[in-house]
């Protein structure tokens, strides 16, 4: 999820991190089944045929997945997709925060680029312990209310949701309206 979702160079570029190893999933195959890893020379020399660790896979180097990945990465590199996603995601975050405040529902909205999660708690959520303090009953109610609104969110409080290039501004505005209605009902349900 931190590969190409937040920036063309991934989270390591966004945060200025030089990792020992990088692993990438299906985005490098345009959604096809493929993955890759790479790292510092001294670590990669441990992989066969130079080193003792053997790695192989049924779909390693699959030409269809590689072609799809090359095409996808070309689009990501040569477009404004990351700027567009940031704009739409920030608009959604602001709209949901305003709705939660209007209805008196304490939330923490964690977001990086197009990845986001709403926690029903006050204060920062930075790790499992702080995430685990969130009100899961409120989240479950919000999840089901959003589902009734036609929006399928990840069903776990600890899972991230994502926007894609397919989400237009009108979609974001509709999502904010639906979240507003759901948050109003969450506030009402938990006041009783």
JSON list of C-alpha atoms in Angstrom, two decimals:
[
{"chain": "A", "resi": 1, "resn": "UNK", "atom": "CA", "xyz": [0.00, 0.00, 0.00]},
{"chain": "A", "resi": 2, "resn": "UNK", "atom": "CA", "xyz": [2.93, 2.33, 0.48]},
{"chain": "A", "resi": 3, "resn": "UNK", "atom": "CA", "xyz": [4.41, 1.59, -2.94]},
{"chain": "A", "resi": 4, "resn": "UNK", "atom": "CA", "xyz": [2.78, 3.82, -5.54]},
{"chain": "A", "resi": 5, "resn": "UNK", "atom": "CA", "xyz": [-0.43, 4.82, -3.77]},
{"chain": "A", "resi": 6, "resn": "UNK", "atom": "CA", "xyz": [0.97, 7.93, -2.04]},
{"chain": "A", "resi": 7, "resn": "UNK", "atom": "CA", "xyz": [3.64, 9.06, -4.52]},
{"chain": "A", "resi": 8, "resn": "UNK", "atom": "CA", "xyz": [5.38, 7.81, -7.64]},
{"chain": "A", "resi": 9, "resn": "UNK", "atom": "CA", "xyz": [8.37, 6.86, -5.51]},
{"chain": "A", "resi": 10, "resn": "UNK", "atom": "CA", "xyz": [6.19, 5.52, -2.74]},
{"chain": "A", "resi": 11, "resn": "UNK", "atom": "CA", "xyz": [6.23, 6.35, 0.96]},
{"chain": "A", "resi": 12, "resn": "UNK", "atom": "CA", "xyz": [10.00, 6.15, 0.95]},
{"chain": "A", "resi": 13, "resn": "UNK", "atom": "CA", "xyz": [10.12, 9.16, -1.39]},
{"chain": "A", "resi": 14, "resn": "UNK", "atom": "CA", "xyz": [7.33, 10.98, 0.44]},
{"chain": "A", "resi": 15, "resn": "UNK", "atom": "CA", "xyz": [9.07, 10.63, 3.81]},
{"chain": "A", "resi": 16, "resn": "UNK", "atom": "CA", "xyz": [12.69, 10.65, 2.61]},
{"chain": "A", "resi": 17, "resn": "UNK", "atom": "CA", "xyz": [13.41, 7.10, 3.79]},
{"chain": "A", "resi": 18, "resn": "UNK", "atom": "CA", "xyz": [16.10, 4.87, 2.29]},
{"chain": "A", "resi": 19, "resn": "UNK", "atom": "CA", "xyz": [14.95, 1.35, 3.17]},
{"chain": "A", "resi": 20, "resn": "UNK", "atom": "CA", "xyz": [17.10, -1.75, 3.43]},
{"chain": "A", "resi": 21, "resn": "UNK", "atom": "CA", "xyz": [14.53, -3.61, 1.31]},
{"chain": "A", "resi": 22, "resn": "UNK", "atom": "CA", "xyz": [11.54, -2.50, -0.73]},
{"chain": "A", "resi": 23, "resn": "UNK", "atom": "CA", "xyz": [8.65, -4.80, -1.55]},
{"chain": "A", "resi": 24, "resn": "UNK", "atom": "CA", "xyz": [6.02, -3.95, -4.13]},
{"chain": "A", "resi": 25, "resn": "UNK", "atom": "CA", "xyz": [2.74, -5.68, -4.86]},
{"chain": "A", "resi": 26, "resn": "UNK", "atom": "CA", "xyz": [0.35, -5.90, -7.74]},
{"chain": "A", "resi": 27, "resn": "UNK", "atom": "CA", "xyz": [0.54, -2.21, -8.77]},
{"chain": "A", "resi": 28, "resn": "UNK", "atom": "CA", "xyz": [3.78, -3.04, -10.56]},
{"chain": "A", "resi": 29, "resn": "UNK", "atom": "CA", "xyz": [1.72, -5.46, -12.61]},
{"chain": "A", "resi": 30, "resn": "UNK", "atom": "CA", "xyz": [-1.13, -3.07, -13.31]},
{"chain": "A", "resi": 31, "resn": "UNK", "atom": "CA", "xyz": [-3.27, -5.08, -10.88]},
{"chain": "A", "resi": 32, "resn": "UNK", "atom": "CA", "xyz": [-2.13, -8.42, -12.27]},
{"chain": "A", "resi": 33, "resn": "UNK", "atom": "CA", "xyz": [-0.62, -11.03, -9.91]},
{"chain": "A", "resi": 34, "resn": "UNK", "atom": "CA", "xyz": [3.04, -10.12, -9.53]},
{"chain": "A", "resi": 35, "resn": "UNK", "atom": "CA", "xyz": [5.32, -8.70, -6.87]},
{"chain": "A", "resi": 36, "resn": "UNK", "atom": "CA", "xyz": [8.92, -7.61, -6.58]},
{"chain": "A", "resi": 37, "resn": "UNK", "atom": "CA", "xyz": [11.51, -6.77, -4.00]},
{"chain": "A", "resi": 38, "resn": "UNK", "atom": "CA", "xyz": [14.84, -5.02, -4.15]},
{"chain": "A", "resi": 39, "resn": "UNK", "atom": "CA", "xyz": [17.38, -3.53, -1.84]},
{"chain": "A", "resi": 40, "resn": "UNK", "atom": "CA", "xyz": [20.96, -2.72, -1.08]},
{"chain": "A", "resi": 41, "resn": "UNK", "atom": "CA", "xyz": [23.56, -4.63, -3.08]},
{"chain": "A", "resi": 42, "resn": "UNK", "atom": "CA", "xyz": [24.90, -6.55, -0.04]},
{"chain": "A", "resi": 43, "resn": "UNK", "atom": "CA", "xyz": [21.39, -7.85, 0.72]},
{"chain": "A", "resi": 44, "resn": "UNK", "atom": "CA", "xyz": [20.51, -8.70, -2.87]},
{"chain": "A", "resi": 45, "resn": "UNK", "atom": "CA", "xyz": [23.78, -10.68, -3.15]},
{"chain": "A", "resi": 46, "resn": "UNK", "atom": "CA", "xyz": [22.28, -13.08, -0.61]},
{"chain": "A", "resi": 47, "resn": "UNK", "atom": "CA", "xyz": [19.73, -14.20, -3.23]},
{"chain": "A", "resi": 48, "resn": "UNK", "atom": "CA", "xyz": [20.58, -17.14, -5.50]},
{"chain": "A", "resi": 49, "resn": "UNK", "atom": "CA", "xyz": [22.54, -17.56, -7.73]},
{"chain": "A", "resi": 50, "resn": "UNK", "atom": "CA", "xyz": [25.03, -15.38, -5.78]},
{"chain": "A", "resi": 51, "resn": "UNK", "atom": "CA", "xyz": [23.80, -16.24, -2.30]},
{"chain": "A", "resi": 52, "resn": "UNK", "atom": "CA", "xyz": [22.20, -19.05, -0.30]},
{"chain": "A", "resi": 53, "resn": "UNK", "atom": "CA", "xyz": [18.60, -17.78, -0.39]},
{"chain": "A", "resi": 54, "resn": "UNK", "atom": "CA", "xyz": [16.49, -19.17, -3.22]},
{"chain": "A", "resi": 55, "resn": "UNK", "atom": "CA", "xyz": [13.46, -17.26, -4.46]},
{"chain": "A", "resi": 56, "resn": "UNK", "atom": "CA", "xyz": [11.08, -18.29, -7.23]},
{"chain": "A", "resi": 57, "resn": "UNK", "atom": "CA", "xyz": [7.42, -18.00, -8.05]},
{"chain": "A", "resi": 58, "resn": "UNK", "atom": "CA", "xyz": [4.96, -19.33, -10.57]},
{"chain": "A", "resi": 59, "resn": "UNK", "atom": "CA", "xyz": [4.25, -15.86, -11.94]},
{"chain": "A", "resi": 60, "resn": "UNK", "atom": "CA", "xyz": [7.76, -14.42, -11.60]},
{"chain": "A", "resi": 61, "resn": "UNK", "atom": "CA", "xyz": [8.45, -12.27, -14.63]},
{"chain": "A", "resi": 62, "resn": "UNK", "atom": "CA", "xyz": [5.07, -13.06, -16.21]},
{"chain": "A", "resi": 63, "resn": "UNK", "atom": "CA", "xyz": [5.20, -11.05, -19.47]},
{"chain": "A", "resi": 64, "resn": "UNK", "atom": "CA", "xyz": [1.51, -10.04, -19.38]},
{"chain": "A", "resi": 65, "resn": "UNK", "atom": "CA", "xyz": [1.78, -8.70, -15.82]},
{"chain": "A", "resi": 66, "resn": "UNK", "atom": "CA", "xyz": [5.06, -6.94, -16.62]},
{"chain": "A", "resi": 67, "resn": "UNK", "atom": "CA", "xyz": [3.53, -5.27, -19.70]},
{"chain": "A", "resi": 68, "resn": "UNK", "atom": "CA", "xyz": [0.45, -4.21, -17.71]},
{"chain": "A", "resi": 69, "resn": "UNK", "atom": "CA", "xyz": [2.69, -2.87, -14.95]},
{"chain": "A", "resi": 70, "resn": "UNK", "atom": "CA", "xyz": [4.87, -0.95, -17.36]},
{"chain": "A", "resi": 71, "resn": "UNK", "atom": "CA", "xyz": [1.79, 0.68, -18.85]},
{"chain": "A", "resi": 72, "resn": "UNK", "atom": "CA", "xyz": [0.31, 1.53, -15.42]},
{"chain": "A", "resi": 73, "resn": "UNK", "atom": "CA", "xyz": [3.56, 2.98, -14.11]},
{"chain": "A", "resi": 74, "resn": "UNK", "atom": "CA", "xyz": [3.92, 5.07, -17.25]},
{"chain": "A", "resi": 75, "resn": "UNK", "atom": "CA", "xyz": [0.49, 6.59, -16.61]},
{"chain": "A", "resi": 76, "resn": "UNK", "atom": "CA", "xyz": [1.35, 7.25, -12.96]},
{"chain": "A", "resi": 77, "resn": "UNK", "atom": "CA", "xyz": [4.65, 8.88, -13.85]},
{"chain": "A", "resi": 78, "resn": "UNK", "atom": "CA", "xyz": [3.31, 11.08, -16.63]},
{"chain": "A", "resi": 79, "resn": "UNK", "atom": "CA", "xyz": [0.09, 12.43, -15.15]},
{"chain": "A", "resi": 80, "resn": "UNK", "atom": "CA", "xyz": [-1.27, 14.67, -12.43]},
{"chain": "A", "resi": 81, "resn": "UNK", "atom": "CA", "xyz": [-2.93, 11.74, -10.68]},
{"chain": "A", "resi": 82, "resn": "UNK", "atom": "CA", "xyz": [-1.22, 12.28, -7.32]},
{"chain": "A", "resi": 83, "resn": "UNK", "atom": "CA", "xyz": [-2.14, 15.97, -7.21]},
{"chain": "A", "resi": 84, "resn": "UNK", "atom": "CA", "xyz": [-5.72, 15.16, -8.20]},
{"chain": "A", "resi": 85, "resn": "UNK", "atom": "CA", "xyz": [-6.02, 12.44, -5.56]},
{"chain": "A", "resi": 86, "resn": "UNK", "atom": "CA", "xyz": [-4.58, 14.73, -2.89]},
{"chain": "A", "resi": 87, "resn": "UNK", "atom": "CA", "xyz": [-7.09, 17.46, -3.77]},
{"chain": "A", "resi": 88, "resn": "UNK", "atom": "CA", "xyz": [-10.11, 15.12, -3.70]},
{"chain": "A", "resi": 89, "resn": "UNK", "atom": "CA", "xyz": [-8.96, 13.29, -0.57]},
{"chain": "A", "resi": 90, "resn": "UNK", "atom": "CA", "xyz": [-8.33, 16.56, 1.31]},
{"chain": "A", "resi": 91, "resn": "UNK", "atom": "CA", "xyz": [-11.78, 17.79, 0.30]},
{"chain": "A", "resi": 92, "resn": "UNK", "atom": "CA", "xyz": [-13.36, 14.59, 1.64]},
{"chain": "A", "resi": 93, "resn": "UNK", "atom": "CA", "xyz": [-11.36, 14.81, 4.88]},
{"chain": "A", "resi": 94, "resn": "UNK", "atom": "CA", "xyz": [-12.40, 18.42, 5.44]},
{"chain": "A", "resi": 95, "resn": "UNK", "atom": "CA", "xyz": [-16.05, 17.66, 4.68]},
{"chain": "A", "resi": 96, "resn": "UNK", "atom": "CA", "xyz": [-16.21, 14.69, 7.04]},
{"chain": "A", "resi": 97, "resn": "UNK", "atom": "CA", "xyz": [-14.45, 16.59, 9.82]},
{"chain": "A", "resi": 98, "resn": "UNK", "atom": "CA", "xyz": [-16.94, 19.46, 9.47]},
{"chain": "A", "resi": 99, "resn": "UNK", "atom": "CA", "xyz": [-19.87, 17.03, 9.53]},
{"chain": "A", "resi": 100, "resn": "UNK", "atom": "CA", "xyz": [-18.53, 15.24, 12.62]},
{"chain": "A", "resi": 101, "resn": "UNK", "atom": "CA", "xyz": [-18.01, 18.55, 14.41]},
{"chain": "A", "resi": 102, "resn": "UNK", "atom": "CA", "xyz": [-21.50, 19.75, 13.42]},
{"chain": "A", "resi": 103, "resn": "UNK", "atom": "CA", "xyz": [-23.06, 16.62, 14.91]},
{"chain": "A", "resi": 104, "resn": "UNK", "atom": "CA", "xyz": [-20.80, 16.50, 17.97]},
{"chain": "A", "resi": 105, "resn": "UNK", "atom": "CA", "xyz": [-19.17, 13.19, 17.03]},
{"chain": "A", "resi": 106, "resn": "UNK", "atom": "CA", "xyz": [-15.50, 13.08, 18.05]},
{"chain": "A", "resi": 107, "resn": "UNK", "atom": "CA", "xyz": [-13.35, 11.60, 15.29]},
{"chain": "A", "resi": 108, "resn": "UNK", "atom": "CA", "xyz": [-9.73, 11.47, 14.29]},
{"chain": "A", "resi": 109, "resn": "UNK", "atom": "CA", "xyz": [-9.19, 11.38, 10.54]},
{"chain": "A", "resi": 110, "resn": "UNK", "atom": "CA", "xyz": [-5.86, 9.84, 9.54]},
{"chain": "A", "resi": 111, "resn": "UNK", "atom": "CA", "xyz": [-4.90, 10.33, 5.91]},
{"chain": "A", "resi": 112, "resn": "UNK", "atom": "CA", "xyz": [-1.88, 10.16, 3.67]},
{"chain": "A", "resi": 113, "resn": "UNK", "atom": "CA", "xyz": [-2.65, 10.96, 0.05]},
{"chain": "A", "resi": 114, "resn": "UNK", "atom": "CA", "xyz": [-5.60, 8.83, -1.01]},
{"chain": "A", "resi": 115, "resn": "UNK", "atom": "CA", "xyz": [-5.37, 6.43, 1.96]},
{"chain": "A", "resi": 116, "resn": "UNK", "atom": "CA", "xyz": [-7.59, 7.25, 4.95]},
{"chain": "A", "resi": 117, "resn": "UNK", "atom": "CA", "xyz": [-9.23, 5.91, 8.07]},
{"chain": "A", "resi": 118, "resn": "UNK", "atom": "CA", "xyz": [-11.76, 7.45, 10.43]},
{"chain": "A", "resi": 119, "resn": "UNK", "atom": "CA", "xyz": [-11.32, 6.65, 14.11]},
{"chain": "A", "resi": 120, "resn": "UNK", "atom": "CA", "xyz": [-14.14, 7.43, 16.52]},
{"chain": "A", "resi": 121, "resn": "UNK", "atom": "CA", "xyz": [-11.90, 8.92, 19.19]},
{"chain": "A", "resi": 122, "resn": "UNK", "atom": "CA", "xyz": [-10.39, 12.25, 20.16]},
{"chain": "A", "resi": 123, "resn": "UNK", "atom": "CA", "xyz": [-6.71, 12.93, 19.84]},
{"chain": "A", "resi": 124, "resn": "UNK", "atom": "CA", "xyz": [-4.06, 11.52, 17.58]},
{"chain": "A", "resi": 125, "resn": "UNK", "atom": "CA", "xyz": [-4.03, 7.90, 16.44]},
{"chain": "A", "resi": 126, "resn": "UNK", "atom": "CA", "xyz": [-0.43, 6.91, 15.81]},
{"chain": "A", "resi": 127, "resn": "UNK", "atom": "CA", "xyz": [-0.15, 3.24, 16.73]},
{"chain": "A", "resi": 128, "resn": "UNK", "atom": "CA", "xyz": [-2.16, 0.15, 17.63]},
{"chain": "A", "resi": 129, "resn": "UNK", "atom": "CA", "xyz": [-2.63, 1.25, 21.24]},
{"chain": "A", "resi": 130, "resn": "UNK", "atom": "CA", "xyz": [-4.10, 4.64, 20.33]},
{"chain": "A", "resi": 131, "resn": "UNK", "atom": "CA", "xyz": [-6.20, 3.09, 17.53]},
{"chain": "A", "resi": 132, "resn": "UNK", "atom": "CA", "xyz": [-7.53, 0.52, 19.94]},
{"chain": "A", "resi": 133, "resn": "UNK", "atom": "CA", "xyz": [-8.97, 3.30, 22.15]},
{"chain": "A", "resi": 134, "resn": "UNK", "atom": "CA", "xyz": [-11.43, 4.28, 19.42]},
{"chain": "A", "resi": 135, "resn": "UNK", "atom": "CA", "xyz": [-15.12, 3.51, 19.85]},
{"chain": "A", "resi": 136, "resn": "UNK", "atom": "CA", "xyz": [-15.68, 0.45, 17.69]},
{"chain": "A", "resi": 137, "resn": "UNK", "atom": "CA", "xyz": [-19.41, 0.45, 18.36]},
{"chain": "A", "resi": 138, "resn": "UNK", "atom": "CA", "xyz": [-19.67, 3.88, 16.76]},
{"chain": "A", "resi": 139, "resn": "UNK", "atom": "CA", "xyz": [-17.49, 2.74, 13.88]},
{"chain": "A", "resi": 140, "resn": "UNK", "atom": "CA", "xyz": [-19.68, -0.34, 13.34]},
{"chain": "A", "resi": 141, "resn": "UNK", "atom": "CA", "xyz": [-22.80, 1.84, 13.34]},
{"chain": "A", "resi": 142, "resn": "UNK", "atom": "CA", "xyz": [-21.17, 4.28, 10.91]},
{"chain": "A", "resi": 143, "resn": "UNK", "atom": "CA", "xyz": [-20.09, 1.39, 8.67]},
{"chain": "A", "resi": 144, "resn": "UNK", "atom": "CA", "xyz": [-23.64, 0.01, 8.48]},
{"chain": "A", "resi": 145, "resn": "UNK", "atom": "CA", "xyz": [-25.18, 3.44, 7.97]},
{"chain": "A", "resi": 146, "resn": "UNK", "atom": "CA", "xyz": [-22.75, 4.13, 5.11]},
{"chain": "A", "resi": 147, "resn": "UNK", "atom": "CA", "xyz": [-23.55, 0.72, 3.65]},
{"chain": "A", "resi": 148, "resn": "UNK", "atom": "CA", "xyz": [-27.24, 1.66, 3.72]},
{"chain": "A", "resi": 149, "resn": "UNK", "atom": "CA", "xyz": [-26.19, 4.85, 1.86]},
{"chain": "A", "resi": 150, "resn": "UNK", "atom": "CA", "xyz": [-24.60, 2.69, -0.85]},
{"chain": "A", "resi": 151, "resn": "UNK", "atom": "CA", "xyz": [-21.01, 3.16, 0.33]},
{"chain": "A", "resi": 152, "resn": "UNK", "atom": "CA", "xyz": [-19.01, 0.04, 1.15]},
{"chain": "A", "resi": 153, "resn": "UNK", "atom": "CA", "xyz": [-16.18, 0.96, 3.52]},
{"chain": "A", "resi": 154, "resn": "UNK", "atom": "CA", "xyz": [-13.63, -1.49, 4.91]},
{"chain": "A", "resi": 155, "resn": "UNK", "atom": "CA", "xyz": [-15.52, -3.27, 7.70]},
{"chain": "A", "resi": 156, "resn": "UNK", "atom": "CA", "xyz": [-12.65, -3.13, 10.20]},
{"chain": "A", "resi": 157, "resn": "UNK", "atom": "CA", "xyz": [-11.88, -0.04, 12.26]},
{"chain": "A", "resi": 158, "resn": "UNK", "atom": "CA", "xyz": [-8.19, -0.76, 11.70]},
{"chain": "A", "resi": 159, "resn": "UNK", "atom": "CA", "xyz": [-8.32, -0.97, 7.91]},
{"chain": "A", "resi": 160, "resn": "UNK", "atom": "CA", "xyz": [-7.63, 1.84, 5.44]},
{"chain": "A", "resi": 161, "resn": "UNK", "atom": "CA", "xyz": [-9.96, 3.04, 2.70]},
{"chain": "A", "resi": 162, "resn": "UNK", "atom": "CA", "xyz": [-8.69, 4.46, -0.58]},
{"chain": "A", "resi": 163, "resn": "UNK", "atom": "CA", "xyz": [-9.71, 6.84, -3.30]},
{"chain": "A", "resi": 164, "resn": "UNK", "atom": "CA", "xyz": [-8.76, 6.20, -6.90]},
{"chain": "A", "resi": 165, "resn": "UNK", "atom": "CA", "xyz": [-8.54, 8.22, -10.08]},
{"chain": "A", "resi": 166, "resn": "UNK", "atom": "CA", "xyz": [-12.07, 7.00, -10.86]},
{"chain": "A", "resi": 167, "resn": "UNK", "atom": "CA", "xyz": [-13.49, 9.14, -8.02]},
{"chain": "A", "resi": 168, "resn": "UNK", "atom": "CA", "xyz": [-14.53, 12.47, -9.51]},
{"chain": "A", "resi": 169, "resn": "UNK", "atom": "CA", "xyz": [-15.28, 15.64, -7.55]},
{"chain": "A", "resi": 170, "resn": "UNK", "atom": "CA", "xyz": [-19.03, 14.92, -7.74]},
{"chain": "A", "resi": 171, "resn": "UNK", "atom": "CA", "xyz": [-18.40, 11.51, -6.14]},
{"chain": "A", "resi": 172, "resn": "UNK", "atom": "CA", "xyz": [-16.51, 13.13, -3.27]},
{"chain": "A", "resi": 173, "resn": "UNK", "atom": "CA", "xyz": [-19.34, 15.62, -2.69]},
{"chain": "A", "resi": 174, "resn": "UNK", "atom": "CA", "xyz": [-21.88, 12.77, -2.62]},
{"chain": "A", "resi": 175, "resn": "UNK", "atom": "CA", "xyz": [-19.71, 10.84, -0.16]},
{"chain": "A", "resi": 176, "resn": "UNK", "atom": "CA", "xyz": [-19.51, 13.87, 2.13]},
{"chain": "A", "resi": 177, "resn": "UNK", "atom": "CA", "xyz": [-23.31, 14.21, 2.05]},
{"chain": "A", "resi": 178, "resn": "UNK", "atom": "CA", "xyz": [-23.75, 10.52, 2.86]},
{"chain": "A", "resi": 179, "resn": "UNK", "atom": "CA", "xyz": [-21.16, 10.66, 5.65]},
{"chain": "A", "resi": 180, "resn": "UNK", "atom": "CA", "xyz": [-22.95, 13.73, 7.05]},
{"chain": "A", "resi": 181, "resn": "UNK", "atom": "CA", "xyz": [-26.25, 11.84, 7.20]},
{"chain": "A", "resi": 182, "resn": "UNK", "atom": "CA", "xyz": [-24.55, 8.80, 8.76]},
{"chain": "A", "resi": 183, "resn": "UNK", "atom": "CA", "xyz": [-22.71, 10.88, 11.37]},
{"chain": "A", "resi": 184, "resn": "UNK", "atom": "CA", "xyz": [-25.97, 12.62, 12.30]},
{"chain": "A", "resi": 185, "resn": "UNK", "atom": "CA", "xyz": [-27.53, 9.21, 13.00]},
{"chain": "A", "resi": 186, "resn": "UNK", "atom": "CA", "xyz": [-24.44, 8.04, 14.93]},
{"chain": "A", "resi": 187, "resn": "UNK", "atom": "CA", "xyz": [-24.73, 11.15, 17.13]},
{"chain": "A", "resi": 188, "resn": "UNK", "atom": "CA", "xyz": [-28.44, 10.50, 17.65]},
{"chain": "A", "resi": 189, "resn": "UNK", "atom": "CA", "xyz": [-27.98, 6.78, 18.41]},
{"chain": "A", "resi": 190, "resn": "UNK", "atom": "CA", "xyz": [-25.28, 7.37, 21.01]},
{"chain": "A", "resi": 191, "resn": "UNK", "atom": "CA", "xyz": [-27.07, 10.24, 22.77]},
{"chain": "A", "resi": 192, "resn": "UNK", "atom": "CA", "xyz": [-29.90, 7.95, 23.82]}
]
